[in-house]
PDB file of C-alpha atoms in Angstrom:
ATOM      1  CA  UNK A   1      34.553  43.503  65.288  1.00 69.00           C
ATOM      2  CA  UNK A   2      35.692  39.904  65.664  1.00 71.00           C
ATOM      3  CA  UNK A   3      32.735  38.405  63.790  1.00 80.00           C
ATOM      4  CA  UNK A   4      32.714  40.600  60.676  1.00 80.00           C
ATOM      5  CA  UNK A   5      35.678  38.855  58.964  1.00 77.00           C
ATOM      6  CA  UNK A   6      33.635  35.621  59.097  1.00 78.00           C
ATOM      7  CA  UNK A   7      30.773  37.281  57.215  1.00 83.00           C
ATOM      8  CA  UNK A   8      32.540  39.136  54.394  1.00 80.00           C
ATOM      9  CA  UNK A   9      35.645  38.673  52.272  1.00 79.00           C
ATOM     10  CA  UNK A  10      38.804  40.390  53.470  1.00 72.00           C
ATOM     11  CA  UNK A  11      38.679  42.747  50.488  1.00 72.00           C
ATOM     12  CA  UNK A  12      35.225  43.931  51.629  1.00 79.00           C
ATOM     13  CA  UNK A  13      36.104  44.718  55.248  1.00 80.00           C
ATOM     14  CA  UNK A  14      36.320  48.495  54.739  1.00 77.00           C
ATOM     15  CA  UNK A  15      32.924  48.482  53.036  1.00 81.00           C
ATOM     16  CA  UNK A  16      31.506  46.264  55.787  1.00 82.00           C
ATOM     17  CA  UNK A  17      32.800  48.465  58.593  1.00 78.00           C
ATOM     18  CA  UNK A  18      31.588  51.572  56.751  1.00 80.00           C
ATOM     19  CA  UNK A  19      28.076  50.130  56.451  1.00 82.00           C
ATOM     20  CA  UNK A  20      28.035  49.284  60.140  1.00 82.00           C
ATOM     21  CA  UNK A  21      29.026  52.872  60.929  1.00 76.00           C
ATOM     22  CA  UNK A  22      26.367  54.208  58.521  1.00 77.00           C
ATOM     23  CA  UNK A  23      23.694  52.246  60.387  1.00 80.00           C
ATOM     24  CA  UNK A  24      25.020  53.472  63.727  1.00 76.00           C
ATOM     25  CA  UNK A  25      25.240  57.105  62.615  1.00 67.00           C
ATOM     26  CA  UNK A  26      21.751  56.907  61.122  1.00 71.00           C
ATOM     27  CA  UNK A  27      20.438  55.650  64.444  1.00 76.00           C
ATOM     28  CA  UNK A  28      22.217  58.447  66.279  1.00 67.00           C
ATOM     29  CA  UNK A  29      20.761  61.017  63.905  1.00 66.00           C
ATOM     30  CA  UNK A  30      17.231  59.704  64.335  1.00 71.00           C
ATOM     31  CA  UNK A  31      17.449  58.746  68.017  1.00 75.00           C
ATOM     32  CA  UNK A  32      17.287  62.140  69.769  1.00 67.00           C
ATOM     33  CA  UNK A  33      14.415  63.361  67.597  1.00 66.00           C
ATOM     34  CA  UNK A  34      12.458  60.131  67.999  1.00 77.00           C
ATOM     35  CA  UNK A  35      13.039  60.245  71.755  1.00 77.00           C
ATOM     36  CA  UNK A  36      11.552  63.718  71.920  1.00 70.00           C
ATOM     37  CA  UNK A  37       8.495  62.638  69.922  1.00 74.00           C
ATOM     38  CA  UNK A  38       7.941  59.557  72.075  1.00 81.00           C
ATOM     39  CA  UNK A  39       8.304  61.429  75.365  1.00 78.00           C
ATOM     40  CA  UNK A  40       5.841  64.025  74.156  1.00 76.00           C
ATOM     41  CA  UNK A  41       3.360  61.452  72.832  1.00 83.00           C
ATOM     42  CA  UNK A  42       3.437  58.657  75.429  1.00 87.00           C
ATOM     43  CA  UNK A  43       5.507  60.119  78.343  1.00 86.00           C
ATOM     44  CA  UNK A  44       9.024  59.193  79.419  1.00 84.00           C
ATOM     45  CA  UNK A  45       8.402  55.806  81.142  1.00 90.00           C
ATOM     46  CA  UNK A  46       6.747  54.351  78.037  1.00 91.00           C
ATOM     47  CA  UNK A  47       9.486  55.831  75.850  1.00 87.00           C
ATOM     48  CA  UNK A  48      12.040  53.905  77.951  1.00 91.00           C
ATOM     49  CA  UNK A  49       9.898  50.767  77.533  1.00 93.00           C
ATOM     50  CA  UNK A  50       9.953  51.266  73.760  1.00 91.00           C
ATOM     51  CA  UNK A  51      13.725  51.576  73.956  1.00 90.00           C
ATOM     52  CA  UNK A  52      13.950  48.269  75.837  1.00 92.00           C
ATOM     53  CA  UNK A  53      11.797  46.558  73.195  1.00 93.00           C
ATOM     54  CA  UNK A  54      14.175  47.851  70.512  1.00 92.00           C
ATOM     55  CA  UNK A  55      16.974  45.795  72.084  1.00 93.00           C
ATOM     56  CA  UNK A  56      14.837  42.676  71.733  1.00 94.00           C
ATOM     57  CA  UNK A  57      14.293  43.527  68.063  1.00 92.00           C
ATOM     58  CA  UNK A  58      18.054  43.947  67.676  1.00 91.00           C
ATOM     59  CA  UNK A  59      18.691  40.498  69.165  1.00 93.00           C
ATOM     60  CA  UNK A  60      16.141  38.943  66.770  1.00 94.00           C
ATOM     61  CA  UNK A  61      17.908  40.530  63.799  1.00 91.00           C
ATOM     62  CA  UNK A  62      21.272  39.174  64.966  1.00 89.00           C
ATOM     63  CA  UNK A  63      19.757  35.699  65.324  1.00 90.00           C
ATOM     64  CA  UNK A  64      18.631  35.877  61.687  1.00 90.00           C
ATOM     65  CA  UNK A  65      22.224  36.155  60.429  1.00 88.00           C
ATOM     66  CA  UNK A  66      22.969  33.126  58.281  1.00 83.00           C
ATOM     67  CA  UNK A  67      26.722  32.771  58.041  1.00 76.00           C
ATOM     68  CA  UNK A  68      29.153  29.882  58.277  1.00 75.00           C
ATOM     69  CA  UNK A  69      31.854  30.675  60.786  1.00 70.00           C
ATOM     70  CA  UNK A  70      35.038  28.617  60.615  1.00 69.00           C
ATOM     71  CA  UNK A  71      36.246  28.301  64.184  1.00 68.00           C
ATOM     72  CA  UNK A  72      40.018  28.273  64.727  1.00 64.00           C
ATOM     73  CA  UNK A  73      41.427  25.103  66.218  1.00 69.00           C
ATOM     74  CA  UNK A  74      41.994  25.221  69.939  1.00 66.00           C
ATOM     75  CA  UNK A  75      45.561  24.712  71.078  1.00 64.00           C
ATOM     76  CA  UNK A  76      45.593  22.933  74.405  1.00 66.00           C
ATOM     77  CA  UNK A  77      43.069  23.203  77.199  1.00 71.00           C
ATOM     78  CA  UNK A  78      41.024  26.439  77.253  1.00 70.00           C
ATOM     79  CA  UNK A  79      42.320  28.906  79.847  1.00 76.00           C
ATOM     80  CA  UNK A  80      40.912  32.402  80.305  1.00 78.00           C
ATOM     81  CA  UNK A  81      44.057  33.544  82.121  1.00 81.00           C
ATOM     82  CA  UNK A  82      46.357  32.256  79.355  1.00 82.00           C
ATOM     83  CA  UNK A  83      44.250  33.815  76.603  1.00 79.00           C
ATOM     84  CA  UNK A  84      44.183  37.172  78.422  1.00 82.00           C
ATOM     85  CA  UNK A  85      47.953  37.023  78.719  1.00 86.00           C
ATOM     86  CA  UNK A  86      48.354  36.145  75.037  1.00 85.00           C
ATOM     87  CA  UNK A  87      46.148  39.040  73.979  1.00 85.00           C
ATOM     88  CA  UNK A  88      48.007  41.500  76.202  1.00 88.00           C
ATOM     89  CA  UNK A  89      51.452  40.372  75.029  1.00 90.00           C
ATOM     90  CA  UNK A  90      50.352  40.427  71.395  1.00 89.00           C
ATOM     91  CA  UNK A  91      48.965  43.968  71.651  1.00 89.00           C
ATOM     92  CA  UNK A  92      51.785  45.521  73.664  1.00 89.00           C
ATOM     93  CA  UNK A  93      54.506  43.803  71.627  1.00 89.00           C
ATOM     94  CA  UNK A  94      53.198  44.676  68.172  1.00 90.00           C
ATOM     95  CA  UNK A  95      54.629  47.604  66.199  1.00 91.00           C
ATOM     96  CA  UNK A  96      51.198  48.534  64.787  1.00 92.00           C
ATOM     97  CA  UNK A  97      48.610  47.674  67.416  1.00 92.00           C
ATOM     98  CA  UNK A  98      50.470  49.208  70.379  1.00 94.00           C
ATOM     99  CA  UNK A  99      50.675  52.796  68.995  1.00 94.00           C
ATOM    100  CA  UNK A 100      47.126  52.578  67.647  1.00 94.00           C
ATOM    101  CA  UNK A 101      45.852  51.532  71.089  1.00 94.00           C
ATOM    102  CA  UNK A 102      47.838  54.311  72.788  1.00 95.00           C
ATOM    103  CA  UNK A 103      46.393  56.898  70.394  1.00 94.00           C
ATOM    104  CA  UNK A 104      42.832  55.717  71.007  1.00 94.00           C
ATOM    105  CA  UNK A 105      43.389  55.614  74.775  1.00 95.00           C
ATOM    106  CA  UNK A 106      44.698  59.206  74.817  1.00 95.00           C
ATOM    107  CA  UNK A 107      41.815  60.362  72.636  1.00 93.00           C
ATOM    108  CA  UNK A 108      39.215  58.544  74.747  1.00 93.00           C
ATOM    109  CA  UNK A 109      40.624  59.914  77.997  1.00 96.00           C
ATOM    110  CA  UNK A 110      40.604  63.543  76.913  1.00 95.00           C
ATOM    111  CA  UNK A 111      37.344  63.393  74.951  1.00 91.00           C
ATOM    112  CA  UNK A 112      35.612  61.816  77.964  1.00 92.00           C
ATOM    113  CA  UNK A 113      37.190  64.467  80.174  1.00 95.00           C
ATOM    114  CA  UNK A 114      35.491  67.053  77.955  1.00 93.00           C
ATOM    115  CA  UNK A 115      32.144  65.334  77.465  1.00 90.00           C
ATOM    116  CA  UNK A 116      31.693  64.515  81.140  1.00 91.00           C
ATOM    117  CA  UNK A 117      30.917  68.205  81.685  1.00 93.00           C
ATOM    118  CA  UNK A 118      29.853  69.139  78.140  1.00 92.00           C
ATOM    119  CA  UNK A 119      26.087  69.177  78.751  1.00 86.00           C
ATOM    120  CA  UNK A 120      26.535  71.100  82.002  1.00 91.00           C
ATOM    121  CA  UNK A 121      28.575  73.683  80.115  1.00 93.00           C
ATOM    122  CA  UNK A 122      25.917  74.042  77.398  1.00 91.00           C
ATOM    123  CA  UNK A 123      23.108  74.442  79.915  1.00 87.00           C
ATOM    124  CA  UNK A 124      24.840  76.470  82.624  1.00 91.00           C
ATOM    125  CA  UNK A 125      27.421  78.652  80.897  1.00 91.00           C
ATOM    126  CA  UNK A 126      25.850  79.008  77.445  1.00 91.00           C
ATOM    127  CA  UNK A 127      22.271  78.850  78.786  1.00 89.00           C
ATOM    128  CA  UNK A 128      20.975  76.624  75.984  1.00 86.00           C
ATOM    129  CA  UNK A 129      17.597  74.950  76.487  1.00 82.00           C
ATOM    130  CA  UNK A 130      17.125  71.175  76.484  1.00 74.00           C
ATOM    131  CA  UNK A 131      15.379  71.367  73.102  1.00 76.00           C
ATOM    132  CA  UNK A 132      18.214  73.366  71.522  1.00 83.00           C
ATOM    133  CA  UNK A 133      20.828  70.989  72.955  1.00 82.00           C
ATOM    134  CA  UNK A 134      18.934  68.025  71.470  1.00 77.00           C
ATOM    135  CA  UNK A 135      18.883  69.646  68.021  1.00 82.00           C
ATOM    136  CA  UNK A 136      22.587  70.554  68.266  1.00 86.00           C
ATOM    137  CA  UNK A 137      23.525  66.964  69.131  1.00 81.00           C
ATOM    138  CA  UNK A 138      21.331  65.505  66.380  1.00 79.00           C
ATOM    139  CA  UNK A 139      22.734  67.810  63.688  1.00 85.00           C
ATOM    140  CA  UNK A 140      26.288  67.223  64.906  1.00 84.00           C
ATOM    141  CA  UNK A 141      25.916  63.496  64.333  1.00 80.00           C
ATOM    142  CA  UNK A 142      26.142  64.255  60.606  1.00 85.00           C
ATOM    143  CA  UNK A 143      29.889  63.904  61.214  1.00 87.00           C
ATOM    144  CA  UNK A 144      29.403  60.209  61.980  1.00 82.00           C
ATOM    145  CA  UNK A 145      27.516  59.682  58.743  1.00 82.00           C
ATOM    146  CA  UNK A 146      30.019  61.608  56.614  1.00 88.00           C
ATOM    147  CA  UNK A 147      32.895  59.694  58.179  1.00 87.00           C
ATOM    148  CA  UNK A 148      31.257  56.322  57.581  1.00 83.00           C
ATOM    149  CA  UNK A 149      30.481  57.123  53.953  1.00 84.00           C
ATOM    150  CA  UNK A 150      33.849  58.725  53.216  1.00 87.00           C
ATOM    151  CA  UNK A 151      36.265  56.484  55.135  1.00 85.00           C
ATOM    152  CA  UNK A 152      36.953  54.137  52.236  1.00 84.00           C
ATOM    153  CA  UNK A 153      37.582  57.010  49.831  1.00 88.00           C
ATOM    154  CA  UNK A 154      39.883  58.807  52.265  1.00 90.00           C
ATOM    155  CA  UNK A 155      42.014  55.732  53.050  1.00 87.00           C
ATOM    156  CA  UNK A 156      42.255  54.812  49.359  1.00 86.00           C
ATOM    157  CA  UNK A 157      43.436  58.297  48.459  1.00 90.00           C
ATOM    158  CA  UNK A 158      45.836  58.876  51.356  1.00 91.00           C
ATOM    159  CA  UNK A 159      46.840  55.349  52.376  1.00 92.00           C
ATOM    160  CA  UNK A 160      46.242  53.547  55.659  1.00 92.00           C
ATOM    161  CA  UNK A 161      49.162  55.130  57.526  1.00 93.00           C
ATOM    162  CA  UNK A 162      48.542  58.791  56.604  1.00 94.00           C
ATOM    163  CA  UNK A 163      44.817  58.312  57.288  1.00 94.00           C
ATOM    164  CA  UNK A 164      45.461  56.880  60.761  1.00 94.00           C
ATOM    165  CA  UNK A 165      47.917  59.688  61.537  1.00 93.00           C
ATOM    166  CA  UNK A 166      45.788  62.438  60.006  1.00 92.00           C
ATOM    167  CA  UNK A 167      42.343  61.511  61.342  1.00 91.00           C
ATOM    168  CA  UNK A 168      43.283  62.183  64.997  1.00 89.00           C
ATOM    169  CA  UNK A 169      44.288  65.694  63.939  1.00 89.00           C
ATOM    170  CA  UNK A 170      40.555  66.356  63.684  1.00 88.00           C
ATOM    171  CA  UNK A 171      39.734  65.013  67.170  1.00 84.00           C
ATOM    172  CA  UNK A 172      41.233  67.663  69.427  1.00 81.00           C
ATOM    173  CA  UNK A 173      41.210  70.654  67.063  1.00 86.00           C
ATOM    174  CA  UNK A 174      37.522  70.033  66.446  1.00 89.00           C
ATOM    175  CA  UNK A 175      36.847  70.086  70.173  1.00 90.00           C
ATOM    176  CA  UNK A 176      38.830  73.347  70.509  1.00 93.00           C
ATOM    177  CA  UNK A 177      35.920  75.091  68.797  1.00 94.00           C
ATOM    178  CA  UNK A 178      33.630  74.303  71.734  1.00 93.00           C
ATOM    179  CA  UNK A 179      35.335  76.370  74.466  1.00 94.00           C
ATOM    180  CA  UNK A 180      36.240  78.935  71.777  1.00 93.00           C
ATOM    181  CA  UNK A 181      32.538  79.480  70.971  1.00 92.00           C
ATOM    182  CA  UNK A 182      31.401  83.033  71.753  1.00 91.00           C
ATOM    183  CA  UNK A 183      28.570  83.459  74.243  1.00 87.00           C
ATOM    184  CA  UNK A 184      26.515  85.383  71.691  1.00 87.00           C
ATOM    185  CA  UNK A 185      26.634  82.794  68.845  1.00 90.00           C
ATOM    186  CA  UNK A 186      27.900  79.460  70.214  1.00 93.00           C
ATOM    187  CA  UNK A 187      25.852  77.004  68.152  1.00 93.00           C
ATOM    188  CA  UNK A 188      27.752  77.190  64.798  1.00 93.00           C
ATOM    189  CA  UNK A 189      31.069  76.673  66.618  1.00 94.00           C
ATOM    190  CA  UNK A 190      29.763  73.722  68.629  1.00 93.00           C
ATOM    191  CA  UNK A 191      28.143  72.002  65.651  1.00 93.00           C
ATOM    192  CA  UNK A 192      31.234  72.498  63.453  1.00 94.00           C
ATOM    193  CA  UNK A 193      33.531  71.241  66.205  1.00 93.00           C
ATOM    194  CA  UNK A 194      31.504  68.100  66.862  1.00 92.00           C
ATOM    195  CA  UNK A 195      31.186  67.328  63.141  1.00 93.00           C
ATOM    196  CA  UNK A 196      34.962  67.601  62.675  1.00 93.00           C
ATOM    197  CA  UNK A 197      35.706  65.466  65.736  1.00 91.00           C
ATOM    198  CA  UNK A 198      33.217  62.714  64.922  1.00 89.00           C
ATOM    199  CA  UNK A 199      34.200  62.650  61.234  1.00 92.00           C
ATOM    200  CA  UNK A 200      37.840  62.106  62.168  1.00 92.00           C
ATOM    201  CA  UNK A 201      36.919  59.484  64.744  1.00 89.00           C
ATOM    202  CA  UNK A 202      34.845  57.389  62.348  1.00 88.00           C
ATOM    203  CA  UNK A 203      37.397  57.567  59.530  1.00 92.00           C
ATOM    204  CA  UNK A 204      40.048  56.426  62.019  1.00 92.00           C
ATOM    205  CA  UNK A 205      37.897  53.575  63.373  1.00 88.00           C
ATOM    206  CA  UNK A 206      36.822  52.221  59.990  1.00 88.00           C
ATOM    207  CA  UNK A 207      40.351  52.336  58.568  1.00 91.00           C
ATOM    208  CA  UNK A 208      42.111  50.956  61.624  1.00 90.00           C
ATOM    209  CA  UNK A 209      39.611  48.184  62.335  1.00 87.00           C
ATOM    210  CA  UNK A 210      39.479  47.092  58.696  1.00 87.00           C
ATOM    211  CA  UNK A 211      43.263  46.803  58.494  1.00 88.00           C
ATOM    212  CA  UNK A 212      43.387  44.983  61.825  1.00 87.00           C
ATOM    213  CA  UNK A 213      40.652  42.520  60.852  1.00 84.00           C
ATOM    214  CA  UNK A 214      42.362  41.818  57.529  1.00 84.00           C
ATOM    215  CA  UNK A 215      45.820  40.921  58.831  1.00 86.00           C
ATOM    216  CA  UNK A 216      45.440  39.600  62.391  1.00 86.00           C
ATOM    217  CA  UNK A 217      45.356  35.779  62.566  1.00 83.00           C
ATOM    218  CA  UNK A 218      41.839  34.492  63.238  1.00 77.00           C
ATOM    219  CA  UNK A 219      42.782  32.828  66.518  1.00 78.00           C
ATOM    220  CA  UNK A 220      44.143  36.140  67.870  1.00 83.00           C
ATOM    221  CA  UNK A 221      41.499  38.557  66.604  1.00 82.00           C
ATOM    222  CA  UNK A 222      39.039  38.152  69.476  1.00 82.00           C
ATOM    223  CA  UNK A 223      41.817  38.343  72.071  1.00 86.00           C
ATOM    224  CA  UNK A 224      43.299  41.433  70.456  1.00 87.00           C
ATOM    225  CA  UNK A 225      39.916  43.171  70.349  1.00 86.00           C
ATOM    226  CA  UNK A 226      39.163  42.273  73.969  1.00 87.00           C
ATOM    227  CA  UNK A 227      42.563  43.481  75.180  1.00 89.00           C
ATOM    228  CA  UNK A 228      42.454  46.659  73.120  1.00 90.00           C
ATOM    229  CA  UNK A 229      38.967  47.536  74.331  1.00 88.00           C
ATOM    230  CA  UNK A 230      39.943  46.844  77.939  1.00 90.00           C
ATOM    231  CA  UNK A 231      42.701  49.441  77.583  1.00 91.00           C
ATOM    232  CA  UNK A 232      40.988  52.086  75.446  1.00 92.00           C
ATOM    233  CA  UNK A 233      37.675  51.875  77.322  1.00 91.00           C
ATOM    234  CA  UNK A 234      39.356  51.437  80.683  1.00 93.00           C
ATOM    235  CA  UNK A 235      40.524  55.055  80.577  1.00 94.00           C
ATOM    236  CA  UNK A 236      36.962  56.349  80.079  1.00 93.00           C
ATOM    237  CA  UNK A 237      35.935  56.358  83.774  1.00 94.00           C
ATOM    238  CA  UNK A 238      39.288  57.952  84.589  1.00 96.00           C
ATOM    239  CA  UNK A 239      38.556  60.705  82.073  1.00 95.00           C
ATOM    240  CA  UNK A 240      35.084  61.281  83.513  1.00 94.00           C
ATOM    241  CA  UNK A 241      36.449  61.488  87.057  1.00 96.00           C
ATOM    242  CA  UNK A 242      39.234  63.858  86.011  1.00 96.00           C
ATOM    243  CA  UNK A 243      36.789  66.054  84.112  1.00 95.00           C
ATOM    244  CA  UNK A 244      34.556  66.414  87.149  1.00 94.00           C
ATOM    245  CA  UNK A 245      37.482  67.230  89.441  1.00 96.00           C
ATOM    246  CA  UNK A 246      38.964  69.771  87.027  1.00 96.00           C
ATOM    247  CA  UNK A 247      35.619  71.455  86.414  1.00 95.00           C
ATOM    248  CA  UNK A 248      35.111  71.946  90.136  1.00 94.00           C
ATOM    249  CA  UNK A 249      38.625  73.362  90.515  1.00 94.00           C
ATOM    250  CA  UNK A 250      39.259  75.481  87.411  1.00 95.00           C
ATOM    251  CA  UNK A 251      35.826  75.859  85.773  1.00 94.00           C
ATOM    252  CA  UNK A 252      33.849  74.318  82.925  1.00 94.00           C
ATOM    253  CA  UNK A 253      35.284  76.237  79.980  1.00 94.00           C
ATOM    254  CA  UNK A 254      38.857  75.785  81.222  1.00 95.00           C
ATOM    255  CA  UNK A 255      38.285  72.026  81.555  1.00 95.00           C
ATOM    256  CA  UNK A 256      37.029  71.902  77.965  1.00 95.00           C
ATOM    257  CA  UNK A 257      40.206  73.673  76.856  1.00 96.00           C
ATOM    258  CA  UNK A 258      42.310  71.097  78.731  1.00 95.00           C
ATOM    259  CA  UNK A 259      40.433  68.180  77.145  1.00 94.00           C
ATOM    260  CA  UNK A 260      40.688  69.610  73.634  1.00 94.00           C
ATOM    261  CA  UNK A 261      44.400  70.410  73.929  1.00 94.00           C
ATOM    262  CA  UNK A 262      45.160  66.950  75.325  1.00 93.00           C
ATOM    263  CA  UNK A 263      43.151  65.295  72.550  1.00 92.00           C
ATOM    264  CA  UNK A 264      45.076  67.271  69.940  1.00 91.00           C
ATOM    265  CA  UNK A 265      48.254  65.423  70.994  1.00 92.00           C
ATOM    266  CA  UNK A 266      46.767  61.943  70.457  1.00 93.00           C
ATOM    267  CA  UNK A 267      48.288  61.577  66.969  1.00 93.00           C
ATOM    268  CA  UNK A 268      51.907  61.647  68.242  1.00 94.00           C
ATOM    269  CA  UNK A 269      52.262  57.898  69.061  1.00 94.00           C
ATOM    270  CA  UNK A 270      51.251  57.080  65.478  1.00 94.00           C
ATOM    271  CA  UNK A 271      53.440  59.774  63.942  1.00 93.00           C
ATOM    272  CA  UNK A 272      56.583  58.282  65.518  1.00 94.00           C
ATOM    273  CA  UNK A 273      55.609  54.653  64.797  1.00 93.00           C
ATOM    274  CA  UNK A 274      55.881  52.414  61.686  1.00 93.00           C
ATOM    275  CA  UNK A 275      52.119  52.854  61.190  1.00 92.00           C
ATOM    276  CA  UNK A 276      52.717  56.112  59.313  1.00 92.00           C
ATOM    277  CA  UNK A 277      54.429  54.216  56.452  1.00 91.00           C
ATOM    278  CA  UNK A 278      51.446  51.965  55.617  1.00 91.00           C
ATOM    279  CA  UNK A 279      50.251  52.480  52.037  1.00 89.00           C
ATOM    280  CA  UNK A 280      46.888  51.870  50.340  1.00 86.00           C
ATOM    281  CA  UNK A 281      44.687  49.328  52.101  1.00 83.00           C
ATOM    282  CA  UNK A 282      45.068  46.604  49.458  1.00 82.00           C
ATOM    283  CA  UNK A 283      48.862  46.892  49.426  1.00 83.00           C
ATOM    284  CA  UNK A 284      49.121  47.140  53.206  1.00 83.00           C
ATOM    285  CA  UNK A 285      46.948  44.066  53.719  1.00 82.00           C
ATOM    286  CA  UNK A 286      48.824  42.035  51.114  1.00 81.00           C
ATOM    287  CA  UNK A 287      52.237  42.974  52.461  1.00 82.00           C
ATOM    288  CA  UNK A 288      51.503  42.359  56.106  1.00 78.00           C
ATOM    289  CA  UNK A 289      49.322  39.302  55.575  1.00 71.00           C
ATOM    290  CA  UNK A 290      52.289  37.737  53.805  1.00 51.00           C
ATOM    291  CA  UNK A 291      54.494  38.619  56.765  1.00 50.00           C
ATOM    292  CA  UNK A 292      51.900  37.096  59.087  1.00 48.00           C
ATOM    293  CA  UNK A 293      51.853  33.824  57.153  1.00 47.00           C
ATOM    294  CA  UNK A 294      55.637  33.699  56.985  1.00 46.00           C
ATOM    295  CA  UNK A 295      56.448  34.592  60.576  1.00 45.00           C
ATOM    296  CA  UNK A 296      53.286  33.919  62.550  1.00 47.00           C
ATOM    297  CA  UNK A 297      52.992  37.656  63.237  1.00 50.00           C
ATOM    298  CA  UNK A 298      50.470  40.143  61.837  1.00 44.00           C
TER     299      UNK A 298
END
């Protein structure tokens, strides 16, 4: 996320982020099926070995990138503590990045709350086999692919602000279909719910990250990303813990309802923030890049 602006022009950031998401969604579509084939053909330990080798191949591909990165000038002596403080102050004090981070944190907390017990619910309450669960997850990843391909078109049509406010409206409502699925025919509900949720998530990520990469000063981009990820990923273990506790106290389906309802509220910080007024990506980048150059802010 911090390196991409060094590889492509600012005007191509949405396309670049979309292509990264296409590659990721393609891998997630193919991964479960390939895992099943490998386990069946060469047994699980060798399948895990093949997975480890794939990381080596990934590192080789990254090493083959030929790009000239212009490093920002250092101001003063390097200090990890000072840079952490700068990133935290920049994120929490910014009218755009703060509500975006809060929205993602809320969404991550409640989605992790749900998914920490999701597989148990499918196997125990809905009595789906491991093979059926694998197919359901693979098919549901179509939402990632559709979101990656359509993010640019959606943000161009609606504008950056409406897209960032509207995409979270698919997170929670999509997940509501999972506990609402009838025992007799749960699969269509689960697949539709996951496709909606992942589509909204990818459209949100591509749009938000592209705008952020385009307007944040180079020297602050890495610090902003690190701080934002510390916050929005820091809630993930809390969500998992809460999901386990709730499931043991109120039941699996009830916990899924709680996670979906909580996730549905994640759009509110953006709705009441200046983010909602951002227009088309090109206009939003031009307007706020000019502000950044004039004031030192993004």
